[in-house]
Amino acid sequence: MHILPENLTIRLQLHFWKWLKRIYWVTKEINNHNKLVSIILPVYNGEKHLAESIGSCLAQTYRKIELIIINDASTDKTLEIAEKFAQQDDRVTVYSNKTNQKLPASLNTGHKMARGNLLTWTSHDNSYNLKAIQKMVTTIETTGTDIVYTDYNIIEDDGKFRRKVVHTENSHLLLENTVGACFLYKQEVFKRNGGYNENLHTVEDYDFWLRSLVHSKFQHISEDLYNYRSHENSLSSRIDEEETHENKNFRTVLKFSYLSFFQQFLLSKKDYAELFTSLHRHEKISVYNFLKKYEDFKRDISILDKKLYSFNPPSLFKNVDLKLRSSMHRQEENQNLKTLLQILLKRPTLLTGYDRRRSLQLIFKCLKK
């Protein structure tokens, strides 16, 4: 019986395992691309940029998608544009609401029609980069996460680049919508949440992410894979304008979302809904009153840490610090000796842990009063 030399046997074993490993990854890649991605596109009177938005979905390098366009009783040429694409590409489905239902209801309609394992939605005036879906699918498959989100570009109405939005590791979902405009999630996330809250128009997405913290893992992709169009007629622009109906309504529904979130953990009586609404919107806040209850705040955050996925208490504390420092710089009500002593007693890091020059400025402002 012929026996192979030992070194040759080892080489053959190595080649065999490399071969098996290659088969595994090729098979995994094939399976990845077999997952159907459902893109929901709700639209109301979006004729100006709709074709561009639809085109960016259909041009994705990840080909196994379905595009579900929910026409929310538009009165312009939206339906005509959508149906034209549906005639040209069988991956497009068009559904029209009989009456205007608003965004969250349209999202729920589209999600219930979706057949995909992975889901996302986009807006009629925004667009994807070519590899956006492919990169998000790959990240979900390789990390096992439930929700992925990316950086994105803000563009002008004419498509010109304005600035890039980068989500840093220091940002925190409990204080702002860190997920942003470009994301992908497993179908199970939608089911666990019971869909989008149809009573929370303008914060339906943020509320969805808050509720997802209870059961899902988040993963950030450090690439700008999406173009978010900002123009004067957009809802987000009207929300940003003070004293508008949209601005006031946004605050009301945002506070309700926070209230519902904290009620799950029996923390609603501590008025965290009002606190986090003010922090979220960069509104006036009494630093002194907040720090008086700081030990309770730290204890309650530790409770959340035990119950939430993708929760980062150090990041939250740092972001709260920065918002409090900003509030002190901007608001004379927080510039006094009483507040300074409370900081030194309860949260000295608020001064010692950040920019020394600005900390000295805060100290001087407090001592002058």
CSV table of N, CA and C in Angstrom, one decimal, residues 206-305:
chain,number,residue,atom,x,y,z
A,206,TYR,N,-39.4,57.4,13.9
A,206,TYR,CA,-38.7,57.5,15.2
A,206,TYR,C,-39.3,56.6,16.2
A,207,ASP,N,-40.6,56.6,16.3
A,207,ASP,CA,-41.4,55.8,17.2
A,207,ASP,C,-41.1,54.3,16.9
A,208,PHE,N,-41.1,54.0,15.6
A,208,PHE,CA,-40.8,52.6,15.2
A,208,PHE,C,-39.4,52.1,15.7
A,209,TRP,N,-38.4,53.0,15.6
A,209,TRP,CA,-37.1,52.6,16.1
A,209,TRP,C,-37.0,52.5,17.6
A,210,LEU,N,-37.7,53.4,18.3
A,210,LEU,CA,-37.7,53.3,19.7
A,210,LEU,C,-38.3,52.0,20.2
A,211,ARG,N,-39.4,51.6,19.6
A,211,ARG,CA,-40.0,50.4,20.0
A,211,ARG,C,-39.2,49.2,19.6
A,212,SER,N,-38.4,49.3,18.6
A,212,SER,CA,-37.5,48.2,18.2
A,212,SER,C,-36.3,48.0,19.1
A,213,LEU,N,-36.0,49.0,19.9
A,213,LEU,CA,-34.9,48.8,20.9
A,213,LEU,C,-35.2,47.7,21.9
A,214,VAL,N,-36.5,47.4,22.1
A,214,VAL,CA,-36.9,46.4,23.1
A,214,VAL,C,-36.6,45.0,22.6
A,215,HIS,N,-36.5,44.8,21.3
A,215,HIS,CA,-36.4,43.4,20.8
A,215,HIS,C,-35.4,43.2,19.6
A,216,SER,N,-34.8,44.3,19.1
A,216,SER,CA,-34.0,44.1,17.9
A,216,SER,C,-32.6,44.7,18.0
A,217,LYS,N,-31.6,44.2,17.3
A,217,LYS,CA,-30.3,44.7,17.3
A,217,LYS,C,-30.1,45.6,16.1
A,218,PHE,N,-29.3,46.7,16.3
A,218,PHE,CA,-29.1,47.7,15.3
A,218,PHE,C,-27.6,47.6,14.8
A,219,GLN,N,-27.3,47.9,13.6
A,219,GLN,CA,-26.0,47.9,13.1
A,219,GLN,C,-25.8,49.1,12.1
A,220,HIS,N,-24.8,49.9,12.3
A,220,HIS,CA,-24.5,51.0,11.5
A,220,HIS,C,-23.5,50.7,10.4
A,221,ILE,N,-23.8,51.1,9.1
A,221,ILE,CA,-22.8,51.0,8.0
A,221,ILE,C,-22.2,52.4,7.7
A,222,SER,N,-20.9,52.5,7.8
A,222,SER,CA,-20.3,53.8,7.7
A,222,SER,C,-20.0,54.2,6.2
A,223,GLU,N,-21.1,54.2,5.5
A,223,GLU,CA,-21.0,54.6,4.0
A,223,GLU,C,-22.3,55.4,3.7
A,224,ASP,N,-22.1,56.5,2.9
A,224,ASP,CA,-23.3,57.2,2.5
A,224,ASP,C,-23.9,56.5,1.2
A,225,LEU,N,-25.1,55.9,1.4
A,225,LEU,CA,-25.7,55.1,0.4
A,225,LEU,C,-27.0,55.6,-0.1
A,226,TYR,N,-27.3,56.9,0.2
A,226,TYR,CA,-28.7,57.4,0.0
A,226,TYR,C,-28.6,58.9,-0.2
A,227,ASN,N,-29.5,59.5,-0.9
A,227,ASN,CA,-29.6,60.9,-1.2
A,227,ASN,C,-31.0,61.4,-0.6
A,228,TYR,N,-30.9,62.3,0.4
A,228,TYR,CA,-32.1,62.8,1.0
A,228,TYR,C,-32.3,64.3,0.5
A,229,ARG,N,-33.4,64.5,-0.2
A,229,ARG,CA,-33.6,65.8,-0.8
A,229,ARG,C,-34.3,66.7,0.2
A,230,SER,N,-33.7,67.9,0.4
A,230,SER,CA,-34.3,68.9,1.3
A,230,SER,C,-34.8,70.1,0.5
A,231,HIS,N,-36.0,70.5,0.6
A,231,HIS,CA,-36.6,71.6,-0.1
A,231,HIS,C,-37.7,72.2,0.7
A,232,GLU,N,-38.0,73.5,0.4
A,232,GLU,CA,-38.9,74.2,1.2
A,232,GLU,C,-40.3,73.7,1.3
A,233,ASN,N,-40.7,72.8,0.4
A,233,ASN,CA,-42.0,72.2,0.5
A,233,ASN,C,-42.1,70.9,1.2
A,234,SER,N,-40.9,70.4,1.6
A,234,SER,CA,-40.9,69.1,2.3
A,234,SER,C,-41.5,69.3,3.7
A,235,LEU,N,-42.0,68.2,4.2
A,235,LEU,CA,-42.6,68.2,5.6
A,235,LEU,C,-41.6,68.5,6.6
A,236,SER,N,-40.4,67.9,6.5
A,236,SER,CA,-39.3,68.1,7.5
A,236,SER,C,-39.0,69.6,7.6
A,237,SER,N,-39.0,70.3,6.4
A,237,SER,CA,-38.7,71.7,6.4
A,237,SER,C,-39.8,72.5,7.2
A,238,ARG,N,-41.0,72.2,7.1
A,238,ARG,CA,-42.1,72.8,7.8
A,238,ARG,C,-42.0,72.5,9.3
A,239,ILE,N,-41.6,71.3,9.6
A,239,ILE,CA,-41.5,71.0,11.0
A,239,ILE,C,-40.4,71.8,11.7
A,240,ASP,N,-39.3,72.1,11.0
A,240,ASP,CA,-38.2,72.8,11.5
A,240,ASP,C,-38.5,74.3,11.8
A,241,GLU,N,-39.6,74.8,11.1
A,241,GLU,CA,-40.0,76.2,11.3
A,241,GLU,C,-40.8,76.4,12.6
A,242,GLU,N,-40.3,77.3,13.4
A,242,GLU,CA,-41.0,77.5,14.7
A,242,GLU,C,-42.4,78.1,14.5
A,243,GLU,N,-43.3,77.8,15.4
A,243,GLU,CA,-44.6,78.4,15.4
A,243,GLU,C,-45.5,77.9,14.3
A,244,THR,N,-45.0,76.9,13.5
A,244,THR,CA,-45.9,76.3,12.4
A,244,THR,C,-46.8,75.2,13.1
A,245,HIS,N,-47.9,74.9,12.4
A,245,HIS,CA,-48.7,73.8,12.9
A,245,HIS,C,-47.9,72.5,12.9
A,246,GLU,N,-47.1,72.3,11.9
A,246,GLU,CA,-46.4,71.1,11.8
A,246,GLU,C,-45.4,71.0,13.0
A,247,ASN,N,-44.7,72.1,13.3
A,247,ASN,CA,-43.8,72.1,14.4
A,247,ASN,C,-44.4,71.7,15.8
A,248,LYS,N,-45.6,72.4,16.0
A,248,LYS,CA,-46.3,72.1,17.3
A,248,LYS,C,-46.8,70.7,17.4
A,249,ASN,N,-47.3,70.2,16.2
A,249,ASN,CA,-47.8,68.9,16.2
A,249,ASN,C,-46.7,67.9,16.4
A,250,PHE,N,-45.6,68.1,15.8
A,250,PHE,CA,-44.4,67.3,16.0
A,250,PHE,C,-44.1,67.1,17.4
A,251,ARG,N,-44.1,68.2,18.2
A,251,ARG,CA,-43.7,68.1,19.6
A,251,ARG,C,-44.7,67.2,20.4
A,252,THR,N,-46.0,67.4,20.0
A,252,THR,CA,-47.1,66.7,20.7
A,252,THR,C,-46.9,65.2,20.5
A,253,VAL,N,-46.7,64.8,19.2
A,253,VAL,CA,-46.7,63.3,19.0
A,253,VAL,C,-45.3,62.7,19.4
A,254,LEU,N,-44.3,63.5,19.4
A,254,LEU,CA,-43.0,63.1,19.9
A,254,LEU,C,-43.1,62.8,21.4
A,255,LYS,N,-43.7,63.7,22.1
A,255,LYS,CA,-43.9,63.4,23.6
A,255,LYS,C,-44.7,62.2,23.8
A,256,PHE,N,-45.7,62.0,23.0
A,256,PHE,CA,-46.6,60.8,23.2
A,256,PHE,C,-45.8,59.6,23.0
A,257,SER,N,-44.9,59.6,21.9
A,257,SER,CA,-44.1,58.4,21.6
A,257,SER,C,-43.2,58.1,22.8
A,258,TYR,N,-42.5,59.1,23.4
A,258,TYR,CA,-41.7,58.9,24.5
A,258,TYR,C,-42.5,58.4,25.7
A,259,LEU,N,-43.7,58.9,25.9
A,259,LEU,CA,-44.5,58.5,27.0
A,259,LEU,C,-44.8,57.0,26.9
A,260,SER,N,-45.2,56.6,25.7
A,260,SER,CA,-45.5,55.2,25.5
A,260,SER,C,-44.3,54.3,25.7
A,261,PHE,N,-43.1,54.8,25.3
A,261,PHE,CA,-41.9,54.0,25.4
A,261,PHE,C,-41.6,53.8,26.9
A,262,PHE,N,-41.6,54.9,27.7
A,262,PHE,CA,-41.2,54.8,29.1
A,262,PHE,C,-42.3,54.1,30.0
A,263,GLN,N,-43.5,54.0,29.5
A,263,GLN,CA,-44.5,53.3,30.2
A,263,GLN,C,-44.2,51.8,30.3
A,264,GLN,N,-43.6,51.3,29.3
A,264,GLN,CA,-43.2,49.9,29.3
A,264,GLN,C,-42.3,49.5,30.5
A,265,PHE,N,-41.6,50.5,31.0
A,265,PHE,CA,-40.7,50.2,32.1
A,265,PHE,C,-41.1,50.9,33.4
A,266,LEU,N,-42.4,51.3,33.5
A,266,LEU,CA,-43.0,51.9,34.7
A,266,LEU,C,-42.2,53.2,35.1
A,267,LEU,N,-41.8,53.9,34.0
A,267,LEU,CA,-41.1,55.1,34.3
A,267,LEU,C,-41.8,56.4,33.8
A,268,SER,N,-43.1,56.2,33.5
A,268,SER,CA,-43.8,57.3,32.9
A,268,SER,C,-44.1,58.4,33.9
A,269,LYS,N,-44.2,58.1,35.2
A,269,LYS,CA,-44.6,59.1,36.2
A,269,LYS,C,-43.4,60.0,36.5
A,270,LYS,N,-42.2,59.7,36.0
A,270,LYS,CA,-41.1,60.6,36.3
A,270,LYS,C,-40.9,61.7,35.3
A,271,ASP,N,-41.9,61.8,34.4
A,271,ASP,CA,-41.9,62.9,33.4
A,271,ASP,C,-40.7,62.8,32.5
A,272,TYR,N,-40.2,61.6,32.2
A,272,TYR,CA,-39.1,61.5,31.3
A,272,TYR,C,-39.6,61.8,29.8
A,273,ALA,N,-40.9,61.7,29.6
A,273,ALA,CA,-41.4,62.0,28.2
A,273,ALA,C,-41.1,63.5,27.9
A,274,GLU,N,-41.4,64.4,28.9
A,274,GLU,CA,-41.2,65.8,28.8
A,274,GLU,C,-39.7,66.1,28.7
A,275,LEU,N,-38.9,65.5,29.6
A,275,LEU,CA,-37.4,65.7,29.6
A,275,LEU,C,-36.8,65.3,28.2
A,276,PHE,N,-37.1,64.1,27.7
A,276,PHE,CA,-36.5,63.7,26.5
A,276,PHE,C,-37.0,64.4,25.3
A,277,THR,N,-38.3,64.9,25.3
A,277,THR,CA,-38.8,65.7,24.2
A,277,THR,C,-38.0,67.0,24.2
A,278,SER,N,-37.7,67.6,25.3
A,278,SER,CA,-37.0,68.9,25.4
A,278,SER,C,-35.5,68.6,24.9
A,279,LEU,N,-34.9,67.6,25.4
A,279,LEU,CA,-33.5,67.3,24.9
A,279,LEU,C,-33.5,67.0,23.4
A,280,HIS,N,-34.4,66.2,22.9
A,280,HIS,CA,-34.5,65.9,21.5
A,280,HIS,C,-34.6,67.2,20.7
A,281,ARG,N,-35.4,68.1,21.1
A,281,ARG,CA,-35.7,69.3,20.3
A,281,ARG,C,-34.8,70.5,20.7
A,282,HIS,N,-33.8,70.3,21.6
A,282,HIS,CA,-32.8,71.4,22.0
A,282,HIS,C,-33.6,72.5,22.6
A,283,GLU,N,-34.6,72.2,23.4
A,283,GLU,CA,-35.4,73.2,24.1
A,283,GLU,C,-34.8,73.6,25.5
A,284,LYS,N,-35.4,74.6,26.1
A,284,LYS,CA,-34.9,75.1,27.4
A,284,LYS,C,-35.1,74.0,28.4
A,285,ILE,N,-34.1,73.8,29.3
A,285,ILE,CA,-34.2,72.8,30.3
A,285,ILE,C,-33.5,73.4,31.6
A,286,SER,N,-34.0,73.1,32.7
A,286,SER,CA,-33.4,73.6,34.0
A,286,SER,C,-32.3,72.6,34.3
A,287,VAL,N,-31.1,72.9,34.2
A,287,VAL,CA,-30.0,72.0,34.5
A,287,VAL,C,-30.0,71.7,36.0
A,288,TYR,N,-30.3,72.7,36.8
A,288,TYR,CA,-30.3,72.6,38.3
A,288,TYR,C,-31.4,71.5,38.7
A,289,ASN,N,-32.6,71.6,38.2
A,289,ASN,CA,-33.7,70.7,38.5
A,289,ASN,C,-33.3,69.3,38.0
A,290,PHE,N,-32.7,69.2,36.8
A,290,PHE,CA,-32.4,67.9,36.3
A,290,PHE,C,-31.3,67.2,37.2
A,291,LEU,N,-30.3,67.9,37.6
A,291,LEU,CA,-29.2,67.4,38.4
A,291,LEU,C,-29.7,67.0,39.8
A,292,LYS,N,-30.7,67.7,40.3
A,292,LYS,CA,-31.2,67.4,41.6
A,292,LYS,C,-31.7,65.9,41.7
A,293,LYS,N,-32.2,65.4,40.6
A,293,LYS,CA,-32.7,64.0,40.5
A,293,LYS,C,-31.7,63.1,39.7
A,294,TYR,N,-30.5,63.5,39.6
A,294,TYR,CA,-29.5,62.8,38.8
A,294,TYR,C,-29.3,61.3,39.2
A,295,GLU,N,-29.3,61.1,40.5
A,295,GLU,CA,-29.1,59.7,41.0
A,295,GLU,C,-30.2,58.8,40.5
A,296,ASP,N,-31.4,59.3,40.6
A,296,ASP,CA,-32.6,58.6,40.1
A,296,ASP,C,-32.5,58.3,38.6
A,297,PHE,N,-32.0,59.3,37.9
A,297,PHE,CA,-31.8,59.2,36.4
A,297,PHE,C,-30.8,58.1,36.1
A,298,LYS,N,-29.7,58.1,36.8
A,298,LYS,CA,-28.7,57.0,36.5
A,298,LYS,C,-29.3,55.6,36.8
A,299,ARG,N,-30.0,55.5,37.9
A,299,ARG,CA,-30.6,54.2,38.3
A,299,ARG,C,-31.6,53.8,37.2
A,300,ASP,N,-32.4,54.7,36.8
A,300,ASP,CA,-33.4,54.3,35.8
A,300,ASP,C,-32.8,53.9,34.4
A,301,ILE,N,-31.7,54.6,34.1
A,301,ILE,CA,-31.0,54.2,32.8
A,301,ILE,C,-30.4,52.8,33.0
A,302,SER,N,-29.9,52.5,34.2
A,302,SER,CA,-29.4,51.1,34.4
A,302,SER,C,-30.5,50.1,34.2
A,303,ILE,N,-31.8,50.4,34.5
A,303,ILE,CA,-32.9,49.5,34.3
A,303,ILE,C,-33.1,49.3,32.8
A,304,LEU,N,-33.1,50.4,32.0
A,304,LEU,CA,-33.2,50.3,30.6
A,304,LEU,C,-32.1,49.5,30.0
A,305,ASP,N,-30.9,49.6,30.5
A,305,ASP,CA,-29.8,48.9,29.9
A,305,ASP,C,-30.0,47.4,30.0
